[in-house]
Amino acid sequence: MAVDPAQRAAELRRLIDYHNYRYYVLDQPEIADSEYDQLMRELIALEQAHPELVVPDSPTQRVGAPPLEAFGPAPHEIPMLSLDNAFDDAALSEFDRRVRERLGVEQASYVAEPKLDGSSLNLRYEHGLLVRAGTRGDGVTGEDVTANVRTIPTVPLRLRSSKPPALVEVRGEVVIRLQDFAELNRRRLEAGERPFANPRNAAAGSLRQLDPKVTAARPLTFFPYGLGAVSEPVAASQWEILELLAEWGFLVDRRLLRRVQGLVGMRAYLEEILVRRPELPFEIDGVVYKVDDLAQRELLGATSRAPRWAVAYKLPAMEATTRLLGIIPSVGRTGVITPVADLEPVQVGGVTVSRATLHNLDEVRRKDVRVGDTVMVRRAGDVIPEITAVVLEKRPSEAVPWDMPDQCPACGSEVLRIEGEAAHRCMGGLYCPAQRVGALLHFASRKAMDIEGLGEKLVEQLVEYDLVRTVADVYRLQRKDLVTLERMGEKSADKLLAAIERSKDTTLPRLIYALGISQVGEVTAAQLARYFGDLEPLMSASEEELTAVPDVGPVVARSIAHFFSQPHNREVIEQLRQAGVRWPPVERPAADSAVAGKTFVLTGTLASMTRDEAKARLEALGAKVSGSVSKKTDYVVAGESPGSKLDRAQQLGIEILDEAAFLTLLEST
Ligand code: IVH
């Protein structure tokens, strides 16, 4: 059944009005701009085919939404028009043809500019002084945001000119640079506030703050692109206008502006911008071509909606809405589990996107993303696509909040969230297939088991061909397995086997470090070895016992205890032992040493050793080293230029050792 054009037009008007309201008034868009544009294009085409359907209140007959009531009105002496869009080369060529035809010229000269994706502004300067700043509003009347705009550093409060025109209006775009945007959202997250969906919303929202202090704290940047009302002619071409604006103190990014000739020049500029787009410091949604000569512009004139002398070539949008089919917990090399969005494939910025990162569980909760939701997907620069918002209106009634699984999807081990960290981790470090490559590389690394020749390429192959599943399998590798691998001759196979054999003779700190326990680096591994003396007592230590080890806090203790509580990890350790991995027990500090159990505080510089060395030596003797002086302190070691710790020690009557006395004490034990 054919759709009735009148009915469809009415429906489109209703839809566009609705989305206009959500976008402009509520600042809560529900569909991507590209989808909105699609509706608008359909309505324009329909009205062109059936002119009798045009009604005075059609969205095609106005430029935007009415201003909010909270700000005073800012009427525009010259309306702030929109731009006609071109979506392909044919439309661009058609624009150029019409311009040449109307002007009666062979070739037209244009200025090509990036189309900044921000919020447009009209700045009124009287005798060089900024007197009013208005948003675009409906194109005829905007909102008076002068107080807010005065806070934007890139807006000159006075034009840098000895004889400025009696009146000039400067028009341009307020944007937030991508870097500033990332920082702004980071801060908002930290403060527990809702992050902005994109820089454009953030810029528009910032301009419409009732308190200018809030605006001032937002990193807004103003880029001018033209003039509004003027008391006298100030330039003869767009290029001259841009040069004049730069002279007057505006931010004009000349590297992105070109004077181009005809269609050939326009195409070349477009090519260049497409290449540079991913590294531009701000978001652009197209490029704008403007007839350069102002007299020619006059001849071309404008429709009620847009000038005939300019066109916006739209680039593929960096945002789109699509459906969330699932959330996949994905285990990374280090055991961190990242929720990944499985999306119904959608075009975003010219690329098909079917996956987006959700970072971590907090992020999923904060955005309240649920499987089945319609979500907004965004790509910025060349980073991984992100889900920026959920369209709550389209949520299926059966959608439930998502949760992190209790068990690792790759190995079934326990999943734990380390306190103070946003990430969830799989505790099956040595066993988990998803972590195999990472665990093996760490195991073989120089400060761990130090197996020379066991590098990334090789480890990847060993895992891929299933020759190695856990780190213990390294000790079961045979010559006949190795020689089948890429770039592995008999000689290098023998060399590797010899290195593996050598690594069996290791030390306890190395072994502990090699296990790859989350939060346990080289230093902690050494402390653990010294404290427990052997692996057995460490494996059976409770969280509480573990916190008694120097430098081990509750978070680290928890991670260690959980690691050894996984049966898989214990199995691998047993296999290592059986394969012949051995280590001498570590001498535990003599309990009767003069400093054992005593608490030391170090201040000032020692001539004979660094503070870290002094600390290590004391700890090796069973002493504790603390950062601050208290009644529990036994000795304060004062080196050259000691700090306030010395004063405090004197106040409390604590024994103070100078460097010589300290060395004597060390030697006597
Ligand atoms: S010229 C009458 N130049 O795009 C022509 N506009 O759809 C006025 N925009 O509201 C616009 N970058 O906010 C022009 N280099 C540029 C632009 C630009 C972004 C925005 C502007 C305007 C909208 C038109």
XYZ file of C-alpha atoms and ligand atoms in Angstrom:
693
model
C 0.000 0.000 0.000
C 1.443 3.369 -1.024
C 2.023 5.843 1.800
C -0.121 8.956 1.632
C 2.332 11.905 1.198
C 0.211 14.238 3.335
C 0.124 11.714 6.144
C 3.859 11.033 5.927
C 4.659 14.768 5.915
C 2.565 15.254 9.045
C 4.323 12.366 10.714
C 7.755 13.721 9.777
C 6.885 17.169 11.120
C 5.799 15.614 14.374
C 8.972 13.512 14.624
C 11.293 16.372 13.747
C 9.564 18.702 16.170
C 9.877 16.121 18.899
C 13.579 15.517 18.286
C 14.161 19.244 17.908
C 12.659 19.756 21.330
C 14.756 16.999 22.885
C 17.930 18.320 21.315
C 17.554 22.088 21.616
C 15.363 22.549 24.655
C 15.998 19.520 26.838
C 19.557 18.937 25.638
C 18.824 15.204 25.671
C 18.970 13.893 22.123
C 17.506 10.518 21.490
C 18.733 9.917 17.954
C 22.026 10.716 16.243
C 22.287 13.908 14.201
C 22.669 11.862 11.046
C 19.320 10.204 11.689
C 17.710 13.565 12.371
C 19.191 14.879 9.111
C 17.701 11.898 7.327
C 14.194 12.813 8.568
C 14.704 16.443 7.590
C 15.918 15.480 4.122
C 12.917 13.273 3.613
C 10.563 16.101 4.582
C 12.354 18.624 2.353
C 12.122 16.216 -0.593
C 8.459 15.543 0.110
C 7.629 19.247 0.297
C 9.534 19.908 -2.889
C 7.543 17.238 -4.705
C 4.247 18.432 -3.173
C 4.552 22.195 -2.510
C 0.939 22.271 -1.321
C 2.052 20.329 1.776
C 4.250 23.144 3.093
C 2.685 24.672 6.209
C 3.964 27.785 8.007
C 4.954 25.802 11.069
C 6.880 23.111 9.215
C 10.386 22.571 10.654
C 11.715 23.350 7.178
C 10.416 26.886 7.624
C 12.398 27.706 10.677
C 15.976 27.266 11.687
C 15.937 26.003 15.254
C 14.033 25.872 18.517
C 12.864 28.815 20.667
C 15.210 30.139 23.346
C 14.911 29.062 26.954
C 13.154 31.598 29.162
C 15.879 31.909 31.740
C 18.065 34.188 29.596
C 17.076 37.516 28.087
C 16.403 37.580 24.359
C 19.151 38.520 21.914
C 17.456 39.544 18.665
C 19.653 39.204 15.578
C 19.676 42.240 13.329
C 20.643 39.921 10.494
C 19.215 36.430 10.894
C 21.644 33.626 11.628
C 20.870 31.312 8.772
C 21.531 27.664 8.342
C 23.577 26.055 5.591
C 22.396 23.815 2.794
C 23.962 20.401 2.984
C 25.712 18.334 0.345
C 26.177 14.658 1.097
C 28.038 13.579 -2.035
C 30.171 14.774 -4.877
C 27.168 15.149 -7.179
C 25.544 17.613 -4.776
C 28.785 19.554 -4.452
C 29.132 19.710 -8.211
C 25.517 20.854 -8.490
C 26.164 23.647 -5.981
C 29.180 24.831 -7.954
C 27.233 24.661 -11.227
C 24.401 26.814 -9.830
C 26.840 29.366 -8.426
C 28.645 29.699 -11.753
C 25.391 29.870 -13.662
C 23.898 32.569 -11.453
C 27.093 34.602 -11.493
C 27.731 33.956 -15.176
C 31.357 32.979 -14.588
C 33.574 30.128 -15.845
C 35.036 29.389 -12.456
C 34.218 30.473 -8.934
C 36.632 31.182 -6.118
C 35.746 29.735 -2.709
C 37.023 29.755 0.819
C 37.032 26.270 2.326
C 36.708 25.906 6.104
C 36.170 23.066 8.541
C 32.602 22.864 9.808
C 33.128 22.924 13.533
C 30.734 20.849 15.584
C 29.906 23.128 18.478
C 27.457 25.874 19.309
C 27.136 29.044 17.208
C 27.421 32.494 18.660
C 26.908 36.099 17.575
C 29.234 38.634 19.211
C 28.216 42.263 18.942
C 31.040 44.829 19.145
C 30.274 48.548 19.356
C 33.271 50.788 18.781
C 35.441 47.766 19.380
C 33.879 46.785 22.702
C 31.998 43.538 23.251
C 28.476 44.604 24.226
C 26.404 41.481 23.703
C 26.766 37.808 22.926
C 23.790 35.832 21.704
C 23.241 32.202 20.837
C 21.645 31.386 17.527
C 18.263 30.409 19.013
C 15.713 30.169 16.211
C 17.945 32.221 13.923
C 15.998 35.429 14.513
C 16.200 35.656 18.287
C 18.781 33.944 20.436
C 19.540 33.980 24.139
C 21.628 36.678 25.707
C 24.627 34.824 27.113
C 26.974 37.814 27.362
C 28.048 37.176 30.932
C 28.979 33.601 30.101
C 30.748 34.438 26.869
C 32.858 37.063 28.543
C 34.500 34.182 30.428
C 35.774 32.523 27.231
C 39.444 33.372 26.829
C 39.369 33.212 23.021
C 36.664 35.891 22.827
C 38.317 39.357 22.779
C 36.551 41.779 25.100
C 37.910 44.589 22.948
C 39.004 44.308 19.330
C 42.694 44.868 18.743
C 42.231 47.742 16.339
C 42.971 51.454 16.487
C 39.857 52.332 14.512
C 37.268 49.619 14.856
C 33.923 49.986 13.047
C 31.086 51.646 14.987
C 29.321 48.296 14.848
C 30.433 44.834 13.855
C 29.016 41.433 14.706
C 31.392 38.480 14.681
C 29.897 35.050 14.214
C 31.530 31.768 14.969
C 31.443 28.503 16.776
C 32.124 27.684 20.418
C 33.739 24.266 20.755
C 35.470 22.139 23.343
C 38.683 20.567 22.150
C 38.781 16.787 22.337
C 41.606 16.806 24.847
C 39.773 19.312 27.058
C 36.627 17.256 26.675
C 38.302 14.088 27.891
C 39.721 15.972 30.874
C 36.363 17.625 31.625
C 34.587 14.281 31.662
C 37.320 12.735 33.761
C 36.822 15.443 36.366
C 33.050 15.075 36.259
C 33.350 11.348 36.836
C 35.653 11.966 39.759
C 33.130 14.373 41.249
C 30.377 11.808 40.752
C 28.665 13.854 38.025
C 27.163 12.586 34.799
C 29.684 12.892 31.943
C 28.708 14.707 28.724
C 27.800 12.561 25.734
C 29.942 14.587 23.311
C 31.858 17.891 23.040
C 28.990 19.631 21.235
C 26.523 18.967 24.039
C 29.152 20.007 26.562
C 29.791 23.302 24.720
C 26.099 24.095 24.286
C 25.337 23.181 27.887
C 28.232 25.276 29.172
C 27.034 28.374 27.301
C 23.622 28.050 28.859
C 24.675 27.952 32.472
C 22.861 30.490 34.583
C 25.972 30.967 36.704
C 28.893 32.364 34.660
C 31.309 30.848 37.160
C 30.280 27.428 35.932
C 30.874 28.471 32.331
C 34.238 29.920 33.256
C 35.337 26.527 34.560
C 34.546 24.890 31.229
C 37.285 24.770 28.597
C 35.432 26.609 25.814
C 37.124 27.816 22.655
C 35.660 30.259 20.128
C 36.494 30.074 16.413
C 35.042 32.857 14.233
C 33.837 32.137 10.695
C 32.104 35.301 9.516
C 30.323 38.578 10.201
C 26.755 39.616 10.955
C 25.612 43.234 10.996
C 28.266 45.895 10.220
C 28.044 49.696 10.245
C 30.310 49.996 7.219
C 31.985 47.591 4.799
C 35.160 46.227 6.384
C 36.300 43.669 3.808
C 35.717 42.667 0.208
C 36.026 38.901 0.553
C 35.651 36.046 3.042
C 39.409 35.625 3.022
C 39.873 39.250 4.002
C 37.264 38.825 6.742
C 39.208 35.897 8.206
C 42.460 37.882 8.056
C 40.781 40.839 9.710
C 39.341 38.617 12.449
C 42.784 37.228 13.162
C 44.096 40.800 13.338
C 41.352 41.761 15.770
C 42.514 39.063 18.142
C 40.340 36.080 17.328
C 41.621 32.526 17.097
C 41.816 31.780 13.380
C 43.408 28.441 12.571
C 44.977 29.266 9.204
C 46.345 25.757 8.763
C 42.818 24.551 8.121
C 41.569 27.393 5.925
C 42.059 27.518 2.148
C 41.184 29.705 -0.763
C 40.297 27.216 -3.504
C 39.371 27.433 -7.187
C 36.303 25.647 -8.508
C 35.209 22.085 -7.976
C 38.735 20.722 -8.374
C 39.953 22.877 -5.495
C 36.969 21.960 -3.338
C 37.587 18.245 -3.857
C 41.279 18.532 -3.037
C 40.472 20.326 0.234
C 37.964 17.641 1.148
C 40.548 14.906 0.549
C 42.992 16.678 2.790
C 40.485 17.195 5.601
C 39.391 13.561 5.459
C 42.978 12.494 6.010
C 43.552 14.991 8.803
C 40.217 14.522 10.561
C 41.362 11.849 13.045
C 44.143 14.061 14.372
C 42.298 17.381 14.501
C 42.133 18.801 18.027
C 38.371 19.335 17.783
C 35.414 17.564 16.273
C 34.180 18.578 12.829
C 31.017 17.378 11.120
C 31.811 18.627 7.643
C 33.496 21.282 5.592
C 31.969 24.590 4.477
C 32.579 26.153 1.072
C 31.792 29.845 0.742
C 31.944 32.053 -2.331
C 34.901 34.269 -1.485
C 33.894 37.553 -3.157
C 31.359 39.489 -1.067
C 29.953 41.340 -4.093
C 29.253 37.979 -5.719
C 27.553 36.815 -2.518
C 25.288 39.841 -2.694
C 24.253 38.783 -6.203
C 23.546 35.228 -5.123
C 21.476 36.186 -2.056
C 19.749 33.746 0.273
C 16.560 31.799 0.784
C 14.727 32.159 4.088
C 16.672 29.192 5.383
C 20.190 29.389 3.981
C 22.476 31.499 1.801
C 22.915 30.507 -1.853
C 26.622 31.298 -1.690
C 27.616 28.568 0.729
C 27.263 24.847 1.168
C 28.147 22.425 3.946
C 29.611 19.129 2.800
C 28.674 16.712 5.567
C 31.183 14.109 6.683
C 30.065 10.746 8.018
C 28.800 11.264 11.565
C 30.958 10.092 14.452
C 27.820 9.050 16.346
C 24.992 6.666 15.627
C 22.344 4.789 17.534
C 22.086 1.025 17.415
C 20.954 -1.913 19.500
C 23.007 -3.591 22.183
C 22.825 -7.318 21.488
C 24.928 -8.431 24.409
C 27.657 -7.579 26.899
C 30.652 -9.883 26.661
C 33.081 -10.099 29.580
C 36.417 -10.248 27.832
C 39.528 -11.432 29.670
C 42.701 -9.594 28.780
C 46.271 -10.788 28.958
C 46.683 -9.563 32.496
C 43.415 -11.067 33.722
C 41.472 -7.802 33.730
C 37.904 -8.464 32.625
C 36.454 -5.779 30.380
C 32.760 -5.674 29.524
C 32.574 -5.335 25.740
C 29.388 -4.261 23.979
C 28.223 -6.525 21.181
C 26.329 -4.193 18.862
C 24.062 -4.537 15.894
C 26.540 -3.388 13.214
C 26.212 0.335 12.455
C 28.134 2.882 10.365
C 29.994 5.396 12.514
C 32.255 7.905 10.792
C 32.474 5.720 7.697
C 33.461 2.586 9.616
C 31.221 -0.341 10.531
C 31.165 -0.734 14.286
C 29.941 -3.880 16.033
C 31.959 -3.689 19.253
C 32.458 -0.925 21.792
C 34.223 -0.882 25.115
C 32.285 -0.379 28.325
C 35.524 -0.100 30.338
C 34.399 -1.652 33.622
C 31.419 -2.505 35.793
C 31.170 0.998 37.302
C 30.825 2.407 33.816
C 28.080 -0.073 32.926
C 26.222 0.832 36.124
C 26.724 4.561 35.758
C 25.376 4.534 32.218
C 22.803 1.919 33.203
C 23.451 0.038 29.988
C 21.301 -3.084 29.581
C 21.230 -5.795 26.970
C 18.442 -4.992 24.490
C 18.872 -1.219 24.928
C 19.134 1.233 22.077
C 22.434 3.005 22.627
C 24.372 5.933 21.231
C 27.766 4.894 19.879
C 30.529 7.402 19.338
C 34.011 7.390 17.834
C 36.388 10.242 18.614
C 39.694 10.664 16.839
C 41.097 7.203 16.309
C 40.122 5.665 19.637
C 37.983 2.575 20.276
C 34.232 3.229 19.872
C 32.361 4.037 23.075
C 28.776 3.898 24.240
C 27.912 7.400 25.365
C 24.257 7.143 26.309
C 21.198 4.940 26.486
C 17.874 5.884 24.909
C 15.733 5.048 27.926
C 12.496 5.601 25.993
C 13.331 2.604 23.841
C 14.269 0.217 26.644
C 12.475 -3.144 26.399
C 10.444 -3.834 29.546
C 12.287 -7.079 30.220
C 15.782 -5.502 30.207
C 17.673 -6.149 33.457
C 20.862 -4.580 34.847
C 24.031 -6.364 33.834
C 26.450 -7.847 36.333
C 30.011 -9.082 36.201
C 30.165 -12.897 36.256
C 31.493 -14.500 39.482
C 33.571 -16.895 37.459
C 36.044 -16.170 34.715
C 34.407 -16.883 31.342
C 37.696 -18.285 30.056
C 38.755 -20.601 32.894
C 36.064 -20.663 35.575
C 38.347 -19.263 38.267
C 37.083 -16.781 40.802
C 36.591 -13.184 39.652
C 37.606 -10.550 42.143
C 37.559 -6.813 42.294
C 40.648 -5.446 43.980
C 39.734 -2.701 46.433
C 40.527 0.730 45.131
C 40.583 -0.516 41.550
C 37.825 -0.203 38.988
C 38.795 -3.452 37.278
C 37.620 -6.973 37.959
C 40.230 -9.651 37.527
C 40.337 -13.361 36.969
C 42.313 -14.987 39.797
C 43.341 -17.980 37.675
C 46.563 -16.295 36.654
C 48.647 -19.352 35.805
C 45.844 -21.427 34.468
C 43.534 -19.113 32.551
C 43.842 -19.602 28.770
C 43.093 -15.929 28.114
C 46.077 -14.990 30.213
C 48.434 -17.608 28.868
C 50.493 -15.387 26.620
C 50.755 -12.674 29.267
C 51.515 -15.089 32.079
C 54.162 -16.926 30.051
C 55.911 -13.760 28.946
C 55.997 -12.537 32.510
C 57.181 -15.926 33.778
C 60.069 -15.996 31.325
C 61.055 -12.340 31.745
C 64.484 -11.302 32.926
C 63.570 -10.468 36.509
C 61.431 -13.579 36.821
C 62.686 -16.987 35.615
C 64.942 -15.298 33.058
C 64.494 -17.722 30.170
C 66.452 -16.198 27.338
C 64.864 -16.581 23.902
C 61.303 -17.077 25.119
C 59.914 -13.895 23.555
C 56.546 -12.709 22.361
C 56.529 -14.291 18.879
C 57.536 -17.646 20.253
C 55.139 -17.584 23.189
C 52.274 -16.728 20.868
C 53.092 -19.740 18.728
C 53.451 -22.052 21.719
C 50.018 -21.011 22.923
C 48.467 -21.141 19.474
C 49.665 -24.687 18.798
C 48.663 -25.682 22.313
C 52.194 -26.758 23.187
C 52.026 -24.791 26.400
C 48.955 -24.318 28.529
C 50.400 -23.363 31.889
C 53.824 -22.087 32.809
C 54.728 -25.576 34.051
C 54.372 -26.890 30.496
C 57.437 -24.865 29.548
C 59.487 -27.528 31.325
C 57.879 -30.285 29.278
C 58.783 -28.826 25.886
C 60.711 -31.144 23.622
C 63.063 -30.578 20.769
C 60.688 -32.227 18.274
C 57.919 -29.752 19.202
C 60.096 -26.720 18.940
C 61.670 -27.391 15.554
C 58.252 -27.350 13.869
C 57.785 -23.690 14.852
C 58.387 -20.713 12.625
C 61.958 -19.417 12.584
C 63.078 -22.178 14.921
C 66.025 -24.203 13.682
C 67.638 -27.091 15.558
C 70.311 -24.841 16.950
C 67.930 -22.271 18.377
C 65.716 -25.049 19.729
C 68.681 -26.472 21.617
C 69.644 -23.050 22.872
C 66.142 -22.455 24.168
C 65.992 -25.866 25.853
C 69.294 -25.118 27.568
C 67.960 -21.760 28.790
C 64.832 -23.454 30.109
C 66.953 -26.036 31.896
C 69.123 -23.332 33.448
C 66.087 -21.451 34.738
C 65.151 -24.385 36.969
C 67.829 -23.287 39.403
C 66.204 -20.178 40.685
C 65.666 -18.145 43.843
C 62.542 -17.793 45.943
C 62.037 -14.064 45.205
C 62.283 -14.750 41.467
C 59.832 -17.612 41.661
C 57.276 -15.610 43.667
C 57.566 -12.728 41.244
C 57.303 -15.117 38.244
C 53.936 -16.413 39.430
C 52.450 -13.116 38.275
C 50.252 -12.508 41.307
C 48.316 -9.295 40.792
C 49.837 -6.454 42.888
C 53.028 -8.396 43.590
C 56.033 -6.793 41.914
C 59.684 -7.538 42.325
C 60.077 -5.671 45.612
C 57.060 -7.235 47.283
C 58.177 -10.674 46.075
C 61.537 -10.140 47.782
C 59.845 -9.025 51.007
C 57.592 -12.076 50.975
C 60.535 -14.386 50.391
C 62.461 -12.832 53.243
C 59.531 -12.935 55.607
C 58.350 -16.481 54.941
C 61.663 -18.064 54.014
C 60.037 -20.613 51.717
C 57.031 -21.079 49.446
C 54.998 -23.406 51.705
C 54.427 -20.947 54.557
C 53.619 -18.203 52.048
C 51.039 -20.414 50.329
C 49.273 -21.141 53.582
C 49.477 -17.638 55.080
C 46.216 -15.915 55.949
C 45.408 -12.397 54.817
C 46.089 -11.190 58.318
C 49.512 -12.792 58.488
C 50.364 -11.368 55.110
C 49.706 -7.804 56.256
C 52.484 -8.238 58.793
C 55.003 -8.324 55.933
C 56.689 -4.944 55.340
C 54.994 -3.026 52.465
C 52.069 -5.448 52.262
C 48.744 -3.704 52.885
C 45.287 -5.266 52.989
C 44.745 -4.964 49.219
C 47.953 -6.784 48.338
C 47.386 -9.358 51.078
C 43.964 -10.105 49.709
C 45.278 -10.571 46.203
C 48.016 -12.964 47.382
C 45.663 -15.020 49.540
C 43.188 -15.325 46.677
C 45.866 -16.381 44.259
C 46.990 -19.266 46.425
C 43.423 -20.234 47.256
C 42.792 -21.138 43.603
C 43.318 -24.931 43.270
C 44.513 -24.443 39.686
C 47.336 -22.188 40.770
C 48.436 -24.650 43.462
C 48.401 -27.412 40.865
C 50.681 -25.467 38.548
C 53.092 -24.745 41.406
C 53.201 -28.462 42.212
C 53.927 -29.217 38.565
C 56.774 -26.711 38.577
C 58.296 -28.458 41.555
C 57.919 -31.833 39.918
C 59.525 -30.528 36.744
C 62.590 -29.767 38.834
C 62.272 -26.076 39.571
C 64.187 -25.526 42.804
C 65.349 -22.703 45.035
C 67.327 -22.477 48.236
C 65.341 -21.375 51.275
C 65.900 -17.751 52.202
C 67.740 -17.041 55.418
C 65.288 -15.340 57.676
C 66.587 -12.430 59.701
C 68.026 -13.590 62.955
C 65.440 -12.931 65.604
C 68.162 -12.120 68.102
C 69.846 -9.415 66.025
C 70.151 -6.174 67.948
C 67.667 -4.411 65.664
C 65.159 -7.215 65.073
C 61.652 -6.058 65.831
C 62.759 -2.461 66.362
C 61.162 0.425 64.534
C 63.394 2.907 62.695
C 62.678 6.257 61.091
C 65.133 7.656 58.536
C 65.608 11.380 57.958
C 68.175 13.412 56.001
C 70.773 12.063 53.565
C 73.337 9.401 54.392
C 76.738 9.556 52.759
C 77.353 5.806 52.604
C 74.046 4.595 51.181
C 70.708 5.735 49.770
C 67.635 5.757 51.927
C 66.263 2.730 50.059
C 69.451 0.795 50.728
C 69.369 1.671 54.407
C 65.753 0.561 54.544
C 66.523 -2.716 52.789
C 69.407 -3.472 55.125
C 67.354 -2.775 58.216
C 64.494 -4.901 56.960
C 66.889 -7.720 56.145
C 67.853 -7.658 59.818
C 64.256 -7.900 60.879
C 63.711 -4.231 61.697
C 60.712 -2.178 60.648
C 61.141 1.140 58.869
C 58.401 3.688 59.320
C 57.737 7.014 57.594
C 56.847 9.032 60.666
C 58.050 9.433 64.219
C 55.771 8.325 67.031
C 56.054 7.001 70.550
C 56.531 3.550 69.024
C 59.711 4.611 67.223
C 62.852 3.054 68.687
C 65.557 4.874 66.698
C 65.714 7.870 64.398
C 68.646 7.790 61.979
C 69.590 11.381 61.153
C 71.729 11.991 58.077
C 72.801 15.278 56.503
C 70.138 18.079 56.678
C 67.508 16.141 58.593
C 63.883 17.290 58.508
C 61.254 17.971 61.139
C 61.330 14.277 62.067
C 64.476 15.004 64.059
C 62.756 17.750 66.081
C 59.888 15.431 66.805
C 62.260 12.662 67.908
C 63.943 15.101 70.298
C 60.561 16.162 71.688
C 59.613 12.552 72.315
C 63.029 11.693 73.711
C 63.705 8.981 71.129
C 67.251 7.721 70.638
C 68.901 9.467 67.685
C 71.693 7.846 65.689
C 74.025 9.787 63.441
C 75.462 8.017 60.400
C 78.521 6.674 62.217
C 76.467 5.273 65.080
C 74.039 3.758 62.589
C 76.833 2.002 60.681
C 78.311 0.670 63.896
C 74.941 -0.729 64.878
C 74.546 -2.415 61.474
C 78.000 -3.926 61.647
C 77.565 -5.214 65.171
C 74.635 -7.368 64.064
S 28.895 29.771 8.009
C 24.992 31.833 6.729
N 31.062 28.470 8.648
O 27.101 25.401 10.951
C 26.112 30.899 6.976
N 29.051 27.892 9.738
O 24.467 24.746 9.530
C 26.405 30.793 8.379
N 29.275 26.140 11.410
O 24.932 27.587 12.522
C 27.264 29.678 8.713
N 31.438 25.838 11.168
O 27.041 27.084 13.729
C 29.743 28.612 8.851
N 33.080 27.427 9.146
C 31.752 27.573 9.354
C 31.051 26.796 10.302
C 29.697 26.986 10.451
C 30.357 25.474 11.830
C 27.916 25.935 11.923
C 27.270 27.207 12.358
C 25.957 27.272 11.657
C 25.796 25.887 11.120
C 25.081 25.925 9.788
